[in-house]
Amino acid sequence: MHEEELKKIGLTDGEARVYLALLNLNSSTVGPIAKKSKVAYSKIYEVLERLLEKGLVSYITKEKTKYFQALEPGRLNEYIEKKKIELEKNEKDLENLIPLLKSHLNKETAREAEIFVGENGLMTAHEILLEKAKEKSKLRFFYIFNPEYDERVYDFFYGRLNFNGKKTIPMLKQKKMKWLGIINGENIKKKFKKYPKLIVQRRANFPIPGNIDITDNSVLIAVWSDDPMGILIQSEETAKNFKDYFDSVWKIAK
């Protein structure tokens, strides 16, 4: 009960179970805590120590025996605030670290193609693709309609995909980009009509190569399945070849 919610804010499985057990037990020695939380006795002290460090548990000593108790749930807000402060510090440290790490990158041997697995991986690939795109440029794309994954893909682009904390559409407006799309289904075409100034599309009544996004210097090939994946190719020459092919298909699509 409520273990998953506690895990989402940063507690481990054992910490969540021990904290909930203590809320029910009030003040207790180690034995009942281990029994109620179902955490191994050999691990219970370690878990309690971590909760003490996080400021969620306290103890008193009676006759040389420690009695532990959970601090009132409102303290979770303080715990979250501490995590936010730590995260902000880590972000600042990372901002300073990234340029240093990039200076070690051997550009001559940098990988031209990378594979990204899962929706989170595919999201990262799209963010890289869009981040490297030039302002006022065009993003060309092929999209193959698949009723099994259509809603999932739509939610990915207009619900989940972010760019530096901003949704896809606001980001496109910020960079003054425009999408040109060749698709093979009416269903997705109707959805794209919500953004007429940003997305111009044509329908192909013939086979198209796959789900592909093309920018000035990058190509992303996405494979949508139960476990989606993407291949990101960062090469101006490859991107030019795909753009030339897209433009030739664009002329005959309707």
Short mmCIF file of C-alpha atoms in Angstrom, two decimals:
data_model
loop_
_atom_site.label_atom_id
_atom_site.label_comp_id
_atom_site.label_asym_id
_atom_site.label_seq_id
_atom_site.Cartn_x
_atom_site.Cartn_y
_atom_site.Cartn_z
CA MET A 1 0.00 0.00 0.00
CA HIS A 2 1.53 3.31 -1.16
CA GLU A 3 4.93 1.66 -1.63
CA GLU A 4 5.08 2.60 -5.31
CA GLU A 5 4.32 6.26 -4.56
CA LEU A 6 7.13 6.38 -2.00
CA LYS A 7 9.52 4.71 -4.44
CA LYS A 8 8.68 7.37 -7.03
CA ILE A 9 9.96 10.09 -4.71
CA GLY A 10 13.27 8.32 -4.18
CA LEU A 11 12.87 5.66 -1.50
CA THR A 12 14.08 2.14 -2.15
CA ASP A 13 11.67 -0.78 -1.89
CA GLY A 14 12.97 -1.67 1.56
CA GLU A 15 12.88 1.94 2.78
CA ALA A 16 9.28 2.35 1.62
CA ARG A 17 8.16 -0.85 3.37
CA VAL A 18 9.96 0.00 6.63
CA TYR A 19 8.59 3.57 6.65
CA LEU A 20 5.02 2.33 6.14
CA ALA A 21 5.50 -0.34 8.81
CA LEU A 22 6.66 2.30 11.30
CA LEU A 23 3.63 4.49 10.55
CA ASN A 24 1.48 1.57 11.68
CA LEU A 25 3.63 0.47 14.59
CA ASN A 26 4.29 3.94 16.00
CA SER A 27 7.32 3.32 18.25
CA SER A 28 8.94 -0.10 17.88
CA THR A 29 12.06 -2.17 18.30
CA VAL A 30 13.76 -3.81 15.35
CA GLY A 31 12.05 -7.22 15.54
CA PRO A 32 8.45 -6.12 14.88
CA ILE A 33 9.65 -3.68 12.20
CA ALA A 34 11.41 -6.48 10.30
CA LYS A 35 8.37 -8.74 10.65
CA LYS A 36 5.79 -6.20 9.50
CA SER A 37 7.88 -4.76 6.65
CA LYS A 38 9.08 -8.21 5.54
CA VAL A 39 12.61 -6.87 5.26
CA ALA A 40 15.29 -9.40 6.21
CA TYR A 41 16.51 -8.96 9.77
CA SER A 42 20.09 -8.83 8.49
CA LYS A 43 19.17 -5.76 6.39
CA ILE A 44 16.83 -3.91 8.73
CA TYR A 45 19.50 -1.84 10.52
CA GLU A 46 20.97 -0.73 7.19
CA VAL A 47 17.54 0.38 5.95
CA LEU A 48 16.75 2.20 9.20
CA GLU A 49 20.11 3.98 9.05
CA ARG A 50 19.31 5.29 5.56
CA LEU A 51 15.89 6.50 6.70
CA LEU A 52 17.53 8.24 9.66
CA GLU A 53 19.93 10.00 7.26
CA LYS A 54 16.98 11.08 5.10
CA GLY A 55 15.26 12.60 8.12
CA LEU A 56 12.21 10.35 7.91
CA VAL A 57 12.82 8.24 11.03
CA SER A 58 13.99 8.96 14.57
CA TYR A 59 14.64 6.83 17.64
CA ILE A 60 14.83 6.96 21.41
CA THR A 61 16.71 4.67 23.77
CA LYS A 62 14.91 2.97 26.66
CA GLU A 63 16.91 0.72 28.95
CA LYS A 64 19.66 0.36 26.33
CA THR A 65 17.14 -0.64 23.63
CA LYS A 66 16.43 1.52 20.57
CA TYR A 67 12.82 2.29 19.71
CA PHE A 68 12.34 3.62 16.17
CA GLN A 69 9.45 5.72 14.92
CA ALA A 70 8.48 7.33 11.62
CA LEU A 71 8.37 11.09 11.60
CA GLU A 72 5.02 12.52 10.55
CA PRO A 73 4.34 12.30 6.78
CA GLY A 74 4.60 16.07 6.34
CA ARG A 75 8.37 15.63 6.64
CA LEU A 76 8.30 14.06 3.18
CA ASN A 77 7.95 17.59 1.80
CA GLU A 78 11.23 18.54 3.44
CA TYR A 79 12.83 15.42 1.98
CA ILE A 80 11.64 16.39 -1.51
CA GLU A 81 12.94 19.95 -1.08
CA LYS A 82 16.36 18.60 -0.11
CA LYS A 83 16.35 16.40 -3.20
CA LYS A 84 15.46 19.42 -5.36
CA ILE A 85 18.38 21.39 -3.94
CA GLU A 86 20.72 18.44 -4.55
CA LEU A 87 19.38 18.07 -8.09
CA GLU A 88 19.88 21.77 -8.84
CA LYS A 89 23.45 21.52 -7.59
CA ASN A 90 24.04 18.40 -9.70
CA GLU A 91 22.64 20.20 -12.76
CA LYS A 92 25.04 23.10 -12.24
CA ASP A 93 27.94 20.70 -11.80
CA LEU A 94 26.88 18.89 -14.95
CA GLU A 95 26.72 22.14 -16.94
CA ASN A 96 30.36 22.76 -16.03
CA LEU A 97 31.34 19.14 -16.68
CA ILE A 98 29.83 18.74 -20.17
CA PRO A 99 32.21 21.19 -21.93
CA LEU A 100 35.15 19.46 -20.26
CA LEU A 101 33.94 16.04 -21.40
CA LYS A 102 33.34 17.33 -24.93
CA SER A 103 36.94 18.56 -25.05
CA HIS A 104 38.04 14.93 -24.66
CA LEU A 105 35.86 13.76 -27.55
CA ASN A 106 37.91 12.59 -30.50
CA LYS A 107 35.92 14.13 -33.32
CA GLU A 108 37.82 12.20 -35.96
CA THR A 109 36.62 8.90 -34.54
CA ALA A 110 33.21 10.04 -33.31
CA ARG A 111 30.48 7.55 -34.18
CA GLU A 112 28.41 8.46 -37.20
CA ALA A 113 25.56 6.11 -36.27
CA GLU A 114 24.09 5.20 -32.90
CA ILE A 115 21.31 2.84 -31.85
CA PHE A 116 18.75 3.88 -29.21
CA VAL A 117 16.46 1.31 -27.58
CA GLY A 118 13.05 1.81 -25.91
CA GLU A 119 10.81 4.88 -25.84
CA ASN A 120 13.20 6.78 -23.57
CA GLY A 121 16.07 5.97 -25.90
CA LEU A 122 14.03 7.04 -28.91
CA MET A 123 13.13 10.25 -27.10
CA THR A 124 16.82 10.97 -26.56
CA ALA A 125 17.52 10.34 -30.25
CA HIS A 126 14.77 12.78 -31.29
CA GLU A 127 16.03 15.43 -28.89
CA ILE A 128 19.53 15.12 -30.34
CA LEU A 129 18.10 15.32 -33.86
CA LEU A 130 16.10 18.47 -33.09
CA GLU A 131 18.82 20.08 -31.00
CA LYS A 132 21.30 19.84 -33.88
CA ALA A 133 18.81 21.11 -36.46
CA LYS A 134 19.45 24.62 -37.72
CA GLU A 135 17.00 27.45 -37.10
CA LYS A 136 14.46 28.10 -39.86
CA SER A 137 15.30 24.71 -41.35
CA LYS A 138 12.96 21.98 -42.57
CA LEU A 139 12.43 18.63 -40.96
CA ARG A 140 11.35 16.13 -43.59
CA PHE A 141 9.72 12.91 -42.48
CA PHE A 142 8.22 9.72 -43.81
CA TYR A 143 5.53 8.12 -41.65
CA ILE A 144 3.94 4.70 -42.17
CA PHE A 145 0.53 4.46 -40.53
CA ASN A 146 0.12 1.40 -38.29
CA PRO A 147 -3.17 1.16 -36.35
CA GLU A 148 -1.44 -0.89 -33.65
CA TYR A 149 1.00 1.89 -32.74
CA ASP A 150 -0.62 5.05 -34.14
CA GLU A 151 -1.95 6.41 -30.83
CA ARG A 152 1.29 5.55 -29.09
CA VAL A 153 3.36 7.40 -31.70
CA TYR A 154 1.06 10.42 -31.59
CA ASP A 155 1.29 10.57 -27.79
CA PHE A 156 5.07 10.28 -28.05
CA PHE A 157 5.44 13.30 -30.32
CA TYR A 158 2.79 15.57 -28.82
CA GLY A 159 2.70 14.35 -25.24
CA ARG A 160 6.02 12.92 -24.10
CA LEU A 161 8.72 14.32 -26.38
CA ASN A 162 10.42 17.34 -24.86
CA PHE A 163 13.21 19.61 -25.98
CA ASN A 164 15.08 21.25 -23.12
CA GLY A 165 11.91 21.01 -21.03
CA LYS A 166 9.62 22.29 -23.80
CA LYS A 167 7.09 20.36 -25.82
CA THR A 168 7.75 19.53 -29.44
CA ILE A 169 5.44 22.10 -31.03
CA PRO A 170 6.63 25.12 -28.97
CA MET A 171 10.19 24.07 -29.72
CA LEU A 172 9.50 24.04 -33.47
CA LYS A 173 8.05 27.54 -33.18
CA GLN A 174 11.07 28.70 -31.22
CA LYS A 175 13.50 27.46 -33.87
CA LYS A 176 11.12 28.59 -36.63
CA MET A 177 11.24 25.13 -38.17
CA LYS A 178 8.72 23.57 -40.51
CA TRP A 179 7.88 19.89 -41.01
CA LEU A 180 7.27 18.38 -44.40
CA GLY A 181 5.70 14.96 -44.16
CA ILE A 182 4.95 12.14 -46.57
CA ILE A 183 2.52 9.69 -45.01
CA ASN A 184 0.50 6.69 -46.10
CA GLY A 185 -2.61 7.04 -43.93
CA GLU A 186 -5.52 9.46 -43.59
CA ASN A 187 -5.88 8.97 -39.84
CA ILE A 188 -2.56 10.54 -38.94
CA LYS A 189 -3.13 13.22 -41.58
CA LYS A 190 -6.25 14.43 -39.76
CA LYS A 191 -4.33 14.74 -36.49
CA PHE A 192 -1.57 16.78 -38.08
CA LYS A 193 -4.19 19.28 -39.31
CA LYS A 194 -4.16 20.74 -35.79
CA TYR A 195 -0.82 22.35 -36.67
CA PRO A 196 -1.31 23.62 -40.27
CA LYS A 197 1.33 26.35 -40.05
CA LEU A 198 4.02 23.97 -38.85
CA ILE A 199 3.33 20.75 -40.70
CA VAL A 200 2.76 20.41 -44.43
CA GLN A 201 1.98 16.88 -45.51
CA ARG A 202 1.24 14.83 -48.54
CA ARG A 203 -0.10 11.35 -48.88
CA ALA A 204 1.64 8.61 -50.82
CA ASN A 205 -0.47 5.93 -52.49
CA PHE A 206 2.60 3.76 -52.88
CA PRO A 207 5.14 2.16 -50.50
CA ILE A 208 7.41 4.51 -48.57
CA PRO A 209 10.67 3.43 -46.92
CA GLY A 210 9.74 3.64 -43.23
CA ASN A 211 9.45 6.04 -40.31
CA ILE A 212 12.31 8.42 -41.04
CA ASP A 213 13.11 11.96 -39.88
CA ILE A 214 15.61 14.01 -41.88
CA THR A 215 17.27 17.31 -40.92
CA ASP A 216 20.20 19.26 -42.40
CA ASN A 217 22.81 16.90 -41.04
CA SER A 218 21.06 13.95 -39.40
CA VAL A 219 18.75 11.05 -40.23
CA LEU A 220 16.71 9.14 -37.65
CA ILE A 221 15.17 5.81 -38.60
CA ALA A 222 12.54 4.76 -36.03
CA VAL A 223 11.12 1.26 -35.67
CA TRP A 224 7.88 1.20 -33.68
CA SER A 225 7.08 -2.09 -31.93
CA ASP A 226 6.47 -3.31 -28.38
CA ASP A 227 10.07 -2.28 -27.71
CA PRO A 228 10.80 0.58 -30.15
CA MET A 229 14.27 1.49 -31.33
CA GLY A 230 15.93 4.14 -33.45
CA ILE A 231 19.07 4.50 -35.53
CA LEU A 232 20.48 8.03 -35.56
CA ILE A 233 22.91 8.81 -38.37
CA GLN A 234 24.78 12.11 -38.08
CA SER A 235 26.21 12.76 -41.51
CA GLU A 236 25.58 15.67 -43.86
CA GLU A 237 26.24 13.47 -46.89
CA THR A 238 23.75 10.81 -45.76
CA ALA A 239 21.21 13.49 -44.84
CA LYS A 240 21.59 15.08 -48.29
CA ASN A 241 20.94 11.73 -50.01
CA PHE A 242 17.77 11.22 -47.96
CA LYS A 243 16.64 14.82 -48.59
CA ASP A 244 17.11 14.40 -52.33
CA TYR A 245 15.09 11.17 -52.24
CA PHE A 246 12.37 12.80 -50.12
CA ASP A 247 12.12 15.79 -52.45
CA SER A 248 11.72 13.54 -55.47
CA VAL A 249 8.90 11.61 -53.75
CA TRP A 250 7.34 14.89 -52.57
CA LYS A 251 6.81 15.95 -56.17
CA ILE A 252 4.60 12.94 -56.94
CA ALA A 253 2.84 12.60 -53.57
CA LYS A 254 -0.58 14.24 -53.20
#
